[in-house]
PDB file of C-alpha atoms in Angstrom:
ATOM      1  CA  ARG A 849     -29.210  34.179 -24.276  1.00 89.00           C
ATOM      2  CA  VAL A 850     -27.371  32.528 -21.785  1.00 89.00           C
ATOM      3  CA  THR A 851     -28.350  33.697 -18.095  1.00 94.00           C
ATOM      4  CA  GLY A 852     -25.489  34.784 -15.421  1.00 94.00           C
ATOM      5  CA  ASP A 853     -26.889  31.703 -13.297  1.00 93.00           C
ATOM      6  CA  THR A 854     -26.170  29.423 -16.458  1.00 95.00           C
ATOM      7  CA  LEU A 855     -22.512  30.620 -16.743  1.00 96.00           C
ATOM      8  CA  GLU A 856     -21.936  30.100 -13.125  1.00 97.00           C
ATOM      9  CA  ARG A 857     -23.388  26.796 -12.983  1.00 96.00           C
ATOM     10  CA  VAL A 858     -21.276  25.778 -16.217  1.00 96.00           C
ATOM     11  CA  SER A 859     -18.393  27.222 -14.280  1.00 97.00           C
ATOM     12  CA  TYR A 860     -18.498  24.995 -11.402  1.00 97.00           C
ATOM     13  CA  ILE A 861     -19.409  21.725 -13.700  1.00 96.00           C
ATOM     14  CA  LEU A 862     -16.285  22.596 -15.772  1.00 97.00           C
ATOM     15  CA  GLY A 863     -14.246  23.181 -12.575  1.00 96.00           C
ATOM     16  CA  ILE A 864     -15.542  19.952 -11.171  1.00 96.00           C
ATOM     17  CA  TRP A 865     -14.832  17.957 -14.547  1.00 95.00           C
ATOM     18  CA  LYS A 866     -11.177  19.366 -14.318  1.00 94.00           C
ATOM     19  CA  ALA A 867     -10.392  18.532 -10.635  1.00 95.00           C
ATOM     20  CA  LEU A 868     -11.540  15.132 -11.627  1.00 95.00           C
ATOM     21  CA  ARG A 869      -9.154  14.615 -14.277  1.00 94.00           C
ATOM     22  CA  GLN A 870      -6.554  15.854 -11.991  1.00 94.00           C
ATOM     23  CA  LEU A 871      -7.214  13.581  -9.351  1.00 94.00           C
ATOM     24  CA  PHE A 872      -8.292  10.772 -10.847  1.00 94.00           C
ATOM     25  CA  PRO A 873      -5.816   9.812 -14.106  1.00 86.00           C
ATOM     26  CA  SER A 874      -7.667   7.139 -15.592  1.00 92.00           C
ATOM     27  CA  ARG A 875     -10.977   7.801 -17.595  1.00 90.00           C
ATOM     28  CA  GLU A 876     -12.722   5.342 -15.829  1.00 93.00           C
ATOM     29  CA  ALA A 877     -11.932   6.590 -12.466  1.00 93.00           C
ATOM     30  CA  TYR A 878     -12.725  10.076 -12.976  1.00 90.00           C
ATOM     31  CA  LYS A 879     -16.167   8.998 -14.575  1.00 93.00           C
ATOM     32  CA  ARG A 880     -17.200   6.570 -11.756  1.00 95.00           C
ATOM     33  CA  TRP A 881     -16.446   8.713  -8.730  1.00 95.00           C
ATOM     34  CA  PRO A 882     -19.423  11.134  -9.110  1.00 95.00           C
ATOM     35  CA  HIS A 883     -21.693   7.869  -8.824  1.00 96.00           C
ATOM     36  CA  LEU A 884     -20.068   6.239  -5.902  1.00 96.00           C
ATOM     37  CA  GLU A 885     -21.722   7.211  -2.483  1.00 96.00           C
ATOM     38  CA  ASN A 886     -19.170   8.932  -0.450  1.00 95.00           C
ATOM     39  CA  SER A 887     -19.495   9.572   3.492  1.00 95.00           C
ATOM     40  CA  ALA A 888     -17.211  12.718   3.111  1.00 93.00           C
ATOM     41  CA  PRO A 889     -19.122  15.841   4.950  1.00 91.00           C
ATOM     42  CA  PRO A 890     -20.366  17.257   1.694  1.00 91.00           C
ATOM     43  CA  PHE A 891     -22.019  14.377   0.716  1.00 93.00           C
ATOM     44  CA  GLY A 892     -23.377  12.606   3.801  1.00 92.00           C
ATOM     45  CA  GLY A 893     -23.420   9.152   2.294  1.00 94.00           C
ATOM     46  CA  ARG A 894     -25.030  10.168  -0.614  1.00 95.00           C
ATOM     47  CA  THR A 895     -23.591  10.279  -4.415  1.00 96.00           C
ATOM     48  CA  PRO A 896     -21.983  13.819  -5.565  1.00 96.00           C
ATOM     49  CA  VAL A 897     -24.296  13.520  -8.703  1.00 96.00           C
ATOM     50  CA  GLU A 898     -27.082  13.348  -6.723  1.00 96.00           C
ATOM     51  CA  ARG A 899     -25.964  16.612  -4.691  1.00 94.00           C
ATOM     52  CA  MET A 900     -25.328  18.184  -7.765  1.00 93.00           C
ATOM     53  CA  ALA A 901     -28.782  17.262  -9.583  1.00 94.00           C
ATOM     54  CA  SER A 902     -30.199  18.927  -6.522  1.00 90.00           C
ATOM     55  CA  GLY A 903     -31.275  21.870  -8.660  1.00 88.00           C
ATOM     56  CA  GLN A 904     -29.132  24.241  -6.181  1.00 92.00           C
ATOM     57  CA  VAL A 905     -26.173  26.403  -7.667  1.00 95.00           C
ATOM     58  CA  GLY A 906     -24.798  26.164  -4.086  1.00 95.00           C
ATOM     59  CA  ASP A 907     -24.213  22.373  -4.465  1.00 95.00           C
ATOM     60  CA  LEU A 908     -22.282  22.832  -7.401  1.00 96.00           C
ATOM     61  CA  TYR A 909     -19.963  25.264  -5.596  1.00 96.00           C
ATOM     62  CA  VAL A 910     -19.665  22.958  -2.684  1.00 96.00           C
ATOM     63  CA  ILE A 911     -18.447  19.911  -4.478  1.00 95.00           C
ATOM     64  CA  ARG A 912     -16.153  22.438  -6.460  1.00 96.00           C
ATOM     65  CA  ALA A 913     -14.850  23.983  -3.397  1.00 96.00           C
ATOM     66  CA  TRP A 914     -14.121  20.358  -1.712  1.00 95.00           C
ATOM     67  CA  LEU A 915     -12.693  18.728  -4.935  1.00 95.00           C
ATOM     68  CA  ASP A 916     -10.576  21.759  -5.005  1.00 94.00           C
ATOM     69  CA  GLY A 917      -9.470  21.344  -1.316  1.00 94.00           C
ATOM     70  CA  TRP A 918      -8.852  17.704  -2.139  1.00 91.00           C
ATOM     71  CA  ARG A 919      -6.283  18.733  -4.842  1.00 88.00           C
ATOM     72  CA  GLY A 920      -4.686  21.077  -2.621  1.00 87.00           C
ATOM     73  CA  TRP A 921      -5.850  24.535  -4.104  1.00 73.00           C
TER      74      TRP A 921
END
């Protein structure tokens, strides 16, 4: 069985993937971005992967919302 928490996390991860695909047309670029240190407020010098791996579903939400804002959604 899949819990609501798991479905929420999968939804955010797929949204992050989709946003990265739209923002970075090359495969190398969209795969590299999550591993780069980022000085934007949601990351504070950490990599997006570090924030996503914190274990908090809210961190996935923040990254998804930030990417959606970056692409004008």
